[in-house]
Each structure stands twice: as C-alpha cells, then as structure tokens.
Amino acid sequence: MSSISTVAKRKALLKKLLVAIQKHEKAISEALYKDFKKPAFEAYLTETQYVISDLKHTISNINRWAKPKRVCPSILNLPSSEFIYSEPYGRVLIISPWNYPFQLAMCPLIAAIAAGNTVVLKPSELTFNTSQIVTKIVEEVFDVKEAVVVHGGAEFTQSLLEKRWDYIFFTGSVSVGKIVAQAAAKYLTPVTLELGGKNPCIIDEGANLEIAVKRIVWGKFINAGQTCIAPDYILVQAKEKYNFVELLKQEITRAYGENPEFSNDFARIINTKNWQRLQAMIEPKKVIFGGVSNLESRYISPTLLDEPDLNSEVMKDEIFGPILPIISYHNENDIQKIIAHYEKPLSLYVFSENKDFAEKMITHYSFGGGCVNDCVIHFSNKRMPFGGVGHSGLGAYHGKFGFDSFSHKKAIVKKPTWGDVPVRYAPYKNKLKYIKKLLSWL
C-alpha cells in the first residue's frame, strides 16, 4: 500500500492520533526531560501543544485542502472546466532530528498523512526516551502499512537512503542534508530539506534595547540554544553595544538566576560529542559573560563572546548551543560584509524603530524567514511557510504548505464533446493567420 486514498480515512487517523498524543502528553514531557532536561514549559509550548495545535488545524481544514481546486480555464481550451488535483506522492521517508524530537517528528508525519501518503519515520537515536514514546503513539494509531517508526544510527539511516522512496523529508544539518539530496538524486526523488545556518540578529541605533534583550534571550537560550532558527550572532550598532551588552547580562541573570546550572528553566546539551564541539568554540579571552561548563551534566551556561574573528571556530558554522557572539558594526557596509561572509541563513532578525532600515534589511538579504523586533516566533504561524533557501534548506511546510509539500499537483482539463473547434486540426492550410489574430488578442 503506497497511499491512503480517501480523505475520510486520513481524517479518522489524524483524529485518532490527536487522542493518543493527548493521552500520552505527560509521558512525552517526561521523556523530553530524561533526554536533555527540557523544561516542562518548553516541552508544552514547543513540543506537545504545538503538535496538538497543528493536528487540530489540519483536521479542520483537510477536506478543503484535498478538494480539487477549480481554476479559470484557458481561452484556448474553451469550452472546458479546469482543475488542480492533489495526489499523494506515495511512500514517504521522514528523518527527524533530536533538538525538538517530538514536534519535528510529528508535524511532518501529520502533513504526510493528511496528503494521503504512507510513512516510514526515522527519529533521532540521540533522544532515546522521546523516540520510544513516538514509536508507542504511532503503533497505537496506525497500521504498519500506513505509518511505521524505525530506529538506528548513521549507518542504518544510510541504508534507508539507498532504498527508493517517492518523497524524502529531512530535518537536520547542512552536511547531512547534502548526503540526503545526493541519495535522492539517484531516483530523482523530490525532497524537503529543513537545515540551518548562521542566523544574524541586527540591532539598529535607537532600537528598544529593553525589549530586544528580553526577546533575544528567550529566543537564543530556549532549548539551551539548540534551535535551528535561534539568533546565531548579534550585529549591534557600535554606539549601542555597551548598553546592549549590559542589559543582555542582566536579562540572562533575571531569566536563569546567578547560576543557570541550578535553574529548572535551562536545558542541557544533547550529548558529550556536542558538548565538546561547543566547548571548543569558547575562547576564554573572548568571554564577557558565562563560559561555565560541566561535562558530567552536559551543561554549558549562557555565554557571550566579544568580537570573535569571523574565521574563529565559533563563527565558522552554525553554533547550535547557548553561545552568543557579539559583533559591532558602524554602517550598513559592515553588515553587508559580515552577512555575505556566510551562506544564506535560515532566519534573520532586525531590531529597529526605523521602519525604512528594517524593511531594507529584510528585503536586501535572502533568508528563510524572520522577524522585525522579535525572533523565532515566525515559526508559530501555520498560515506562513517555514523553510530555508540555499544552504539553509529546500522546500517548506506548516499548515497547508505542509499538505502541499507532500502532494503532487495534477493539472486536469475536462472538456465536453460538443462545441469542437476545428481550427487546431491538420491540415493547417490558411489557418495560421487566424491563429495569429486570435493569439494577439490574448
């Protein structure tokens, strides 16, 4: 079985999935805490409730999304009725990451099922407890021919990619995204790649710094910075830098206390390998706040770095952790040089009271999505597409955009047998002048 043909069946499965997730909501939160001490508030906001909201939205709209869309017919085809049909691709492979292991497994699954596909879901091996609860829920809801969860590490994932799929959806790093794209190319399999990048956060002269630091601290340090759309580095107007940094320090302390290691609101790094990778980015002479770490508990404190070199370890690739470089600029040329040093980011943020400056920043640079005077929150609106561009990703999803990503759009023309126009048929003698005249009117 390569598709779930009827919309009624898909809708029934999604309703059953909603009931199962609500039943296991506490267990999901506990699993997330066991995996990397994700706070209950963050588990609720960014994992379980986000998925539940996505499910309810999809259930409410699936009939309308799946219905053939009538379009205005071409004059050349008259008389006719013309439609776009949404058809499931078929067998879908979803490879989900560890940083939001419930949400980023379930939301693509929801979209794929809504579009009528069957799914093989491979969750991250790094979040064992959450992957187990995902498996339990999927087994409760779906027949194995509809959706199944499989487990394994990098070698197992490679073996999955060697098989032929009708669609592949991957969320993870740029380096692995390239491997996925290469494997998909063998069979010309369409893909969605949700990747990452170095997301700039620009602080303009005269920006509301008190609001900016609150929103940046939340957006950067939620999930201990292990968020693909978190601000990766700050570009602050030189005149504002001192005040901005001082307020940033105060806000971090207000949010997580004098010692964030004992805060119930601060998560841990996913594993030792990533802890070591992040630790190598912290140059002691550049630390202006934080810099405290504990390998045993995989803890790294919220850390601010002052003016790191663009070629330093922390500025080479996406940080994906609680380290925030602060870089000052004097003019827009400085901003241009720094942003152009990197590939297109997944997100860009600008804090400014100058509407013209903000508009210039979000239109001049190419990136997946972003915010003016906030960060991260664009992810929450299911009416907007979420995805990257260039090295930060390919394709988009959320809400109807997810349904469309997992659907092949078929163009269908329906013509009656009456009213046939003979001018298109051979022989074409003396017909060209009439066709030219007709087409000149269109």
Short mmCIF file of C-alpha atoms in Angstrom, two decimals:
data_model
loop_
_atom_site.label_atom_id
_atom_site.label_comp_id
_atom_site.label_asym_id
_atom_site.label_seq_id
_atom_site.Cartn_x
_atom_site.Cartn_y
_atom_site.Cartn_z
CA MET A 1 0.00 0.00 0.00
CA SER A 2 1.58 3.31 -1.09
CA SER A 3 -1.20 5.75 -0.27
CA ILE A 4 -4.19 6.36 1.97
CA SER A 5 -6.73 7.06 -0.71
CA THR A 6 -9.78 8.53 1.00
CA VAL A 7 -9.80 11.83 2.85
CA ALA A 8 -12.24 10.37 5.36
CA LYS A 9 -9.70 7.67 6.29
CA ARG A 10 -6.89 10.22 6.64
CA LYS A 11 -9.07 12.42 8.83
CA ALA A 12 -10.04 9.49 11.03
CA LEU A 13 -6.37 8.58 11.52
CA LEU A 14 -5.46 12.15 12.44
CA LYS A 15 -8.28 12.30 14.98
CA LYS A 16 -7.05 9.04 16.47
CA LEU A 17 -3.51 10.48 16.58
CA LEU A 18 -4.80 13.55 18.43
CA VAL A 19 -6.42 11.38 21.11
CA ALA A 20 -3.23 9.33 21.52
CA ILE A 21 -0.99 12.38 21.90
CA GLN A 22 -3.32 13.96 24.45
CA LYS A 23 -3.36 10.67 26.38
CA HIS A 24 0.45 10.50 26.46
CA GLU A 25 1.16 14.21 26.90
CA LYS A 26 2.65 13.83 30.39
CA ALA A 27 4.80 10.88 29.28
CA ILE A 28 6.10 12.92 26.33
CA SER A 29 7.15 15.76 28.64
CA GLU A 30 8.87 13.31 30.98
CA ALA A 31 10.72 11.70 28.07
CA LEU A 32 11.98 15.08 26.87
CA TYR A 33 13.26 15.84 30.37
CA LYS A 34 15.05 12.50 30.56
CA ASP A 35 16.72 13.08 27.21
CA PHE A 36 18.15 16.55 27.89
CA LYS A 37 16.31 18.16 30.79
CA LYS A 38 13.94 20.10 28.59
CA PRO A 39 11.86 22.25 30.96
CA ALA A 40 8.17 21.32 31.21
CA PHE A 41 7.16 24.80 29.99
CA GLU A 42 9.27 24.44 26.85
CA ALA A 43 8.06 20.87 26.30
CA TYR A 44 4.47 22.08 26.48
CA LEU A 45 4.93 25.20 24.33
CA THR A 46 7.29 23.93 21.64
CA GLU A 47 6.53 20.23 21.50
CA THR A 48 3.19 18.78 22.65
CA GLN A 49 0.92 21.79 22.30
CA TYR A 50 2.50 22.83 19.04
CA VAL A 51 1.78 19.37 17.61
CA ILE A 52 -1.74 19.30 19.05
CA SER A 53 -2.47 22.70 17.52
CA ASP A 54 -1.08 21.53 14.18
CA LEU A 55 -3.26 18.42 14.32
CA LYS A 56 -6.43 20.37 15.10
CA HIS A 57 -5.69 22.85 12.32
CA THR A 58 -5.12 20.03 9.82
CA ILE A 59 -8.23 18.10 10.86
CA SER A 60 -10.34 21.24 10.47
CA ASN A 61 -9.00 22.05 7.01
CA ILE A 62 -8.14 18.73 5.36
CA ASN A 63 -11.39 18.46 3.40
CA ARG A 64 -10.89 21.89 1.85
CA TRP A 65 -7.17 21.31 1.16
CA ALA A 66 -7.77 17.95 -0.52
CA LYS A 67 -10.69 19.08 -2.68
CA PRO A 68 -9.81 19.63 -6.36
CA LYS A 69 -9.28 23.35 -6.97
CA ARG A 70 -11.18 24.78 -9.90
CA VAL A 71 -9.20 27.34 -11.89
CA CYS A 72 -10.16 29.78 -14.60
CA PRO A 73 -9.89 27.90 -17.92
CA SER A 74 -7.63 28.97 -20.73
CA ILE A 75 -9.46 30.64 -23.62
CA LEU A 76 -7.68 28.23 -25.94
CA ASN A 77 -9.33 25.28 -24.18
CA LEU A 78 -12.91 26.57 -24.18
CA PRO A 79 -15.35 25.08 -23.61
CA SER A 80 -13.74 23.35 -20.63
CA SER A 81 -13.56 23.00 -16.85
CA GLU A 82 -10.04 23.02 -15.41
CA PHE A 83 -8.80 21.78 -12.04
CA ILE A 84 -5.76 21.11 -9.86
CA TYR A 85 -5.90 17.74 -8.13
CA SER A 86 -3.77 16.94 -5.07
CA GLU A 87 -2.32 13.46 -5.29
CA PRO A 88 -0.18 11.72 -2.62
CA TYR A 89 3.39 11.01 -3.69
CA GLY A 90 3.23 7.55 -2.13
CA ARG A 91 5.91 6.07 0.15
CA VAL A 92 7.50 8.83 2.23
CA LEU A 93 10.65 8.70 4.35
CA ILE A 94 10.81 11.21 7.20
CA ILE A 95 14.13 11.64 9.05
CA SER A 96 13.67 13.78 12.15
CA PRO A 97 16.27 15.45 14.43
CA TRP A 98 16.99 15.40 18.15
CA ASN A 99 16.58 19.05 19.15
CA TYR A 100 12.77 19.09 19.05
CA PRO A 101 12.37 15.33 18.81
CA PHE A 102 8.61 15.14 19.25
CA GLN A 103 7.50 18.17 17.27
CA LEU A 104 9.85 17.68 14.34
CA ALA A 105 8.87 14.03 14.02
CA MET A 106 5.13 14.51 14.36
CA CYS A 107 4.47 17.64 12.29
CA PRO A 108 5.90 16.23 9.03
CA LEU A 109 4.08 12.96 9.78
CA ILE A 110 0.79 14.83 10.16
CA ALA A 111 1.27 16.66 6.85
CA ALA A 112 2.29 13.48 5.02
CA ILE A 113 -0.71 11.50 6.29
CA ALA A 114 -3.09 14.38 5.55
CA ALA A 115 -1.87 14.36 1.95
CA GLY A 116 -2.53 10.61 1.76
CA ASN A 117 0.99 9.20 1.88
CA THR A 118 2.27 6.21 3.80
CA VAL A 119 5.22 6.97 6.07
CA VAL A 120 8.42 5.44 7.39
CA LEU A 121 9.59 7.70 10.24
CA LYS A 122 13.19 7.54 11.47
CA PRO A 123 13.55 9.57 14.70
CA SER A 124 16.90 10.53 16.20
CA GLU A 125 18.84 7.87 18.06
CA LEU A 126 20.16 10.60 20.38
CA THR A 127 16.80 11.12 22.10
CA PHE A 128 16.07 7.54 23.09
CA ASN A 129 13.21 8.22 25.50
CA THR A 130 11.30 10.54 23.19
CA SER A 131 11.82 8.22 20.22
CA GLN A 132 10.30 5.39 22.26
CA ILE A 133 7.17 7.37 23.06
CA VAL A 134 6.88 8.43 19.40
CA THR A 135 7.04 4.74 18.45
CA LYS A 136 4.39 3.83 21.01
CA ILE A 137 1.99 6.50 19.75
CA VAL A 138 2.46 5.62 16.08
CA GLU A 139 1.92 1.90 16.82
CA GLU A 140 -1.29 2.71 18.69
CA VAL A 141 -2.71 4.77 15.84
CA PHE A 142 -1.51 3.37 12.53
CA ASP A 143 -1.38 0.05 10.78
CA VAL A 144 2.21 -0.77 9.76
CA LYS A 145 1.20 -0.32 6.12
CA GLU A 146 0.16 3.28 6.90
CA ALA A 147 2.96 4.50 9.16
CA VAL A 148 5.82 2.86 10.99
CA VAL A 149 8.75 4.05 13.13
CA VAL A 150 12.20 2.57 12.57
CA HIS A 151 15.31 3.06 14.70
CA GLY A 152 19.04 3.17 14.08
CA GLY A 153 22.15 5.29 13.79
CA ALA A 154 24.01 6.82 10.88
CA GLU A 155 24.70 3.52 9.07
CA PHE A 156 21.05 2.50 9.32
CA THR A 157 19.95 5.89 8.01
CA GLN A 158 22.33 5.49 5.08
CA SER A 159 20.77 2.10 4.30
CA LEU A 160 17.32 3.72 4.31
CA LEU A 161 18.50 6.37 1.87
CA GLU A 162 19.71 3.68 -0.53
CA LYS A 163 16.12 2.47 -0.95
CA ARG A 164 13.71 4.02 -3.41
CA TRP A 165 11.18 6.44 -1.94
CA ASP A 166 8.53 8.64 -3.52
CA TYR A 167 9.41 11.57 -1.23
CA ILE A 168 12.03 12.29 1.44
CA PHE A 169 11.64 14.84 4.22
CA PHE A 170 14.78 15.57 6.25
CA THR A 171 15.41 17.93 9.14
CA GLY A 172 18.99 18.34 10.33
CA SER A 173 22.42 19.67 9.47
CA VAL A 174 23.59 21.05 6.14
CA SER A 175 26.27 18.37 5.82
CA VAL A 176 23.78 15.51 6.21
CA GLY A 177 21.26 17.37 4.05
CA LYS A 178 23.74 17.17 1.18
CA ILE A 179 24.01 13.40 1.68
CA VAL A 180 20.22 13.10 1.60
CA ALA A 181 19.98 15.20 -1.55
CA GLN A 182 22.66 13.09 -3.24
CA ALA A 183 20.85 9.86 -2.36
CA ALA A 184 17.52 11.25 -3.57
CA ALA A 185 19.06 12.31 -6.88
CA LYS A 186 19.73 8.66 -7.79
CA TYR A 187 15.99 8.12 -8.30
CA LEU A 188 15.05 11.78 -8.90
CA THR A 189 13.13 11.65 -5.63
CA PRO A 190 11.67 15.00 -4.54
CA VAL A 191 12.87 16.23 -1.15
CA THR A 192 12.22 18.78 1.55
CA LEU A 193 15.40 19.72 3.40
CA GLU A 194 14.95 21.68 6.64
CA LEU A 195 18.50 22.68 7.53
CA GLY A 196 20.09 25.66 9.33
CA GLY A 197 22.74 28.33 9.13
CA LYS A 198 24.28 31.31 10.87
CA ASN A 199 21.25 33.47 11.64
CA PRO A 200 22.16 37.16 12.10
CA CYS A 201 20.35 39.37 14.61
CA ILE A 202 20.82 43.07 13.81
CA ILE A 203 20.47 45.75 16.50
CA ASP A 204 19.95 49.17 14.96
CA GLU A 205 20.87 52.51 16.54
CA GLY A 206 17.90 53.67 18.60
CA ALA A 207 16.37 50.19 18.91
CA ASN A 208 14.30 49.47 22.02
CA LEU A 209 17.06 47.62 23.86
CA GLU A 210 14.97 46.67 26.90
CA ILE A 211 12.50 44.77 24.72
CA ALA A 212 15.22 43.46 22.40
CA VAL A 213 17.23 41.75 25.13
CA LYS A 214 14.17 40.02 26.59
CA ARG A 215 13.16 38.60 23.24
CA ILE A 216 16.69 37.68 22.22
CA VAL A 217 17.49 35.91 25.49
CA TRP A 218 14.31 33.87 25.20
CA GLY A 219 14.81 33.08 21.50
CA LYS A 220 18.51 32.26 21.85
CA PHE A 221 18.57 30.25 25.06
CA ILE A 222 15.30 28.33 24.82
CA ASN A 223 16.25 24.65 24.47
CA ALA A 224 19.78 25.71 25.52
CA GLY A 225 20.28 27.33 22.13
CA GLN A 226 19.70 24.07 20.26
CA THR A 227 17.23 25.63 17.85
CA CYS A 228 17.80 25.97 14.11
CA ILE A 229 16.16 29.41 13.99
CA ALA A 230 17.82 30.83 17.12
CA PRO A 231 19.87 34.01 16.67
CA ASP A 232 23.37 32.73 15.90
CA TYR A 233 25.25 36.01 16.34
CA ILE A 234 24.48 39.63 17.16
CA LEU A 235 25.36 42.57 14.92
CA VAL A 236 24.95 45.62 17.14
CA GLN A 237 25.45 49.26 16.18
CA ALA A 238 28.72 50.32 17.83
CA LYS A 239 27.04 53.22 19.66
CA GLU A 240 24.57 50.83 21.27
CA LYS A 241 26.95 48.00 22.10
CA TYR A 242 27.84 48.80 25.71
CA ASN A 243 24.25 49.39 26.84
CA PHE A 244 23.03 46.39 24.88
CA VAL A 245 25.59 44.01 26.40
CA GLU A 246 24.94 45.23 29.95
CA LEU A 247 21.19 44.79 29.52
CA LEU A 248 21.77 41.37 27.96
CA LYS A 249 23.76 40.23 31.01
CA GLN A 250 21.04 41.50 33.34
CA GLU A 251 18.31 39.72 31.39
CA ILE A 252 20.15 36.39 31.33
CA THR A 253 20.57 36.62 35.12
CA ARG A 254 16.92 37.59 35.57
CA ALA A 255 15.77 34.65 33.43
CA TYR A 256 18.06 31.91 34.75
CA GLY A 257 19.49 33.20 38.03
CA GLU A 258 23.05 33.81 39.15
CA ASN A 259 23.89 30.19 38.40
CA PRO A 260 21.81 28.83 35.46
CA GLU A 261 23.11 25.32 36.18
CA PHE A 262 20.62 25.15 39.03
CA SER A 263 17.77 26.69 37.06
CA ASN A 264 14.79 24.47 36.28
CA ASP A 265 14.27 26.50 33.12
CA PHE A 266 17.52 25.76 31.30
CA ALA A 267 18.03 22.58 29.26
CA ARG A 268 21.21 20.58 28.72
CA ILE A 269 23.35 19.79 25.67
CA ILE A 270 22.12 16.65 23.95
CA ASN A 271 25.29 14.53 24.29
CA THR A 272 29.01 14.59 25.09
CA LYS A 273 30.05 14.98 21.45
CA ASN A 274 28.02 18.16 21.03
CA TRP A 275 29.16 19.44 24.43
CA GLN A 276 32.79 19.04 23.34
CA ARG A 277 32.05 20.71 19.99
CA LEU A 278 30.54 23.73 21.75
CA GLN A 279 33.25 23.87 24.40
CA ALA A 280 35.86 24.16 21.65
CA MET A 281 34.11 27.32 20.42
CA ILE A 282 34.57 29.21 23.68
CA GLU A 283 37.77 31.27 23.63
CA PRO A 284 38.34 32.28 27.28
CA LYS A 285 39.79 35.67 26.33
CA LYS A 286 36.62 36.48 24.39
CA VAL A 287 34.17 35.58 27.17
CA ILE A 288 32.39 38.61 28.62
CA PHE A 289 29.66 36.64 30.38
CA GLY A 290 29.15 32.99 31.34
CA GLY A 291 31.64 30.50 29.98
CA VAL A 292 30.90 28.00 32.77
CA SER A 293 30.53 24.34 31.84
CA ASN A 294 30.17 20.87 33.33
CA LEU A 295 30.84 17.81 31.19
CA GLU A 296 29.25 15.38 33.63
CA SER A 297 25.85 17.07 33.37
CA ARG A 298 26.44 18.28 29.77
CA TYR A 299 25.92 21.86 30.94
CA ILE A 300 27.15 25.00 29.23
CA SER A 301 25.99 28.31 30.68
CA PRO A 302 24.54 31.12 28.57
CA THR A 303 27.76 32.60 27.22
CA LEU A 304 28.50 35.93 25.50
CA LEU A 305 31.61 36.30 23.35
CA ASP A 306 33.04 39.71 22.48
CA GLU A 307 34.06 40.44 18.87
CA PRO A 308 35.19 36.97 17.74
CA ASP A 309 37.09 36.79 14.46
CA LEU A 310 34.90 35.76 11.53
CA ASN A 311 37.25 32.85 10.90
CA SER A 312 37.29 31.66 14.52
CA GLU A 313 35.75 28.33 15.49
CA VAL A 314 32.56 29.89 16.83
CA MET A 315 31.96 31.84 13.61
CA LYS A 316 32.69 29.07 11.10
CA ASP A 317 29.40 27.18 11.26
CA GLU A 318 26.03 27.28 12.97
CA ILE A 319 26.60 27.27 16.75
CA PHE A 320 23.51 25.33 17.87
CA GLY A 321 24.11 25.93 21.55
CA PRO A 322 23.98 28.61 24.30
CA ILE A 323 26.86 30.70 22.95
CA LEU A 324 26.15 34.16 21.54
CA PRO A 325 28.86 36.17 19.76
CA ILE A 326 28.51 39.98 19.90
CA ILE A 327 29.93 41.87 16.91
CA SER A 328 29.70 45.63 16.47
CA TYR A 329 29.20 47.49 13.21
CA HIS A 330 29.41 51.14 12.19
CA ASN A 331 27.45 51.25 8.95
CA GLU A 332 25.45 49.14 6.54
CA ASN A 333 28.58 48.21 4.60
CA ASP A 334 29.89 46.46 7.72
CA ILE A 335 26.62 44.49 7.98
CA GLN A 336 26.87 43.55 4.32
CA LYS A 337 30.44 42.27 4.62
CA ILE A 338 29.67 40.11 7.65
CA ILE A 339 26.42 38.57 6.39
CA ALA A 340 27.92 37.98 2.93
CA HIS A 341 30.72 36.02 4.60
CA TYR A 342 28.25 33.15 5.11
CA GLU A 343 25.72 31.14 3.13
CA LYS A 344 22.07 32.21 3.14
CA PRO A 345 20.72 31.76 6.69
CA LEU A 346 17.53 30.06 7.78
CA SER A 347 16.46 33.18 9.70
CA LEU A 348 17.31 36.86 10.03
CA TYR A 349 16.19 39.23 12.78
CA VAL A 350 16.35 43.00 13.00
CA PHE A 351 15.51 45.20 15.98
CA SER A 352 14.84 48.77 14.93
CA GLU A 353 12.45 51.67 15.41
CA ASN A 354 13.35 52.82 11.91
CA LYS A 355 10.85 51.20 9.54
CA ASP A 356 12.90 52.01 6.46
CA PHE A 357 16.02 50.41 7.92
CA ALA A 358 14.12 47.31 9.00
CA GLU A 359 12.45 46.98 5.60
CA LYS A 360 15.80 47.35 3.87
CA MET A 361 17.34 44.57 5.97
CA ILE A 362 14.56 42.05 5.36
CA THR A 363 14.34 42.77 1.62
CA HIS A 364 18.04 43.15 0.82
CA TYR A 365 19.15 39.79 2.26
CA SER A 366 17.98 36.33 1.24
CA PHE A 367 16.97 34.04 4.11
CA GLY A 368 14.28 31.53 5.02
CA GLY A 369 12.13 33.70 7.28
CA GLY A 370 12.46 36.13 10.16
CA CYS A 371 11.10 38.89 12.35
CA VAL A 372 11.29 42.60 12.95
CA ASN A 373 11.61 43.43 16.67
CA ASP A 374 11.37 39.80 17.73
CA CYS A 375 12.90 36.43 16.95
CA VAL A 376 11.89 32.80 16.46
CA ILE A 377 8.12 33.46 16.61
CA HIS A 378 7.54 33.35 12.84
CA PHE A 379 7.75 29.57 13.22
CA SER A 380 4.47 29.54 15.14
CA ASN A 381 2.12 30.77 12.39
CA LYS A 382 0.74 27.83 10.41
CA ARG A 383 -0.53 30.23 7.76
CA MET A 384 3.03 31.05 6.74
CA PRO A 385 5.54 28.68 5.12
CA PHE A 386 8.54 27.55 7.12
CA GLY A 387 11.69 26.59 5.24
CA GLY A 388 15.11 27.69 4.14
CA VAL A 389 16.79 28.88 0.98
CA GLY A 390 20.14 27.87 -0.48
CA HIS A 391 22.26 26.06 2.11
CA SER A 392 19.60 26.62 4.80
CA GLY A 393 17.08 24.37 3.12
CA LEU A 394 14.85 23.38 0.24
CA GLY A 395 11.06 23.43 0.32
CA ALA A 396 8.71 24.48 3.12
CA TYR A 397 5.93 23.19 5.32
CA HIS A 398 3.46 24.10 8.14
CA GLY A 399 -0.30 24.06 7.73
CA LYS A 400 -1.45 23.91 4.12
CA PHE A 401 2.15 24.40 2.98
CA GLY A 402 2.93 21.01 4.54
CA PHE A 403 -0.04 19.39 2.82
CA ASP A 404 1.08 20.88 -0.49
CA SER A 405 4.70 19.76 0.00
CA PHE A 406 3.59 16.15 0.34
CA SER A 407 1.15 16.39 -2.60
CA HIS A 408 1.79 16.17 -6.31
CA LYS A 409 -0.38 18.76 -8.08
CA LYS A 410 -2.05 17.34 -11.19
CA ALA A 411 -3.44 19.68 -13.85
CA ILE A 412 -6.70 18.33 -15.29
CA VAL A 413 -8.79 19.72 -18.16
CA LYS A 414 -12.33 18.39 -18.58
CA LYS A 415 -13.91 19.06 -21.99
CA PRO A 416 -17.35 18.26 -23.32
CA THR A 417 -17.71 16.58 -26.70
CA TRP A 418 -19.90 19.33 -28.06
CA GLY A 419 -18.58 22.62 -29.45
CA ASP A 420 -15.40 21.23 -31.00
CA VAL A 421 -13.25 23.92 -32.65
CA PRO A 422 -11.68 22.51 -35.87
CA VAL A 423 -9.03 25.20 -36.35
CA ARG A 424 -6.38 23.29 -34.37
CA TYR A 425 -6.51 20.20 -36.52
CA ALA A 426 -4.39 19.49 -39.61
CA PRO A 427 -4.34 20.28 -42.44
CA TYR A 428 -3.26 23.78 -41.38
CA LYS A 429 -3.64 25.46 -44.78
CA ASN A 430 -4.92 29.07 -44.44
CA LYS A 431 -5.31 28.65 -40.63
CA LEU A 432 -2.10 30.37 -39.43
CA LYS A 433 -3.39 33.93 -39.99
CA TYR A 434 -6.49 33.18 -37.91
CA ILE A 435 -4.40 31.68 -35.09
CA LYS A 436 -2.06 34.69 -35.09
CA LYS A 437 -5.01 37.06 -34.90
CA LEU A 438 -6.63 35.06 -32.09
CA LEU A 439 -3.46 34.85 -30.03
CA SER A 440 -2.77 38.57 -30.44
CA TRP A 441 -6.00 39.27 -28.54
CA LEU A 442 -4.95 37.15 -25.52
#
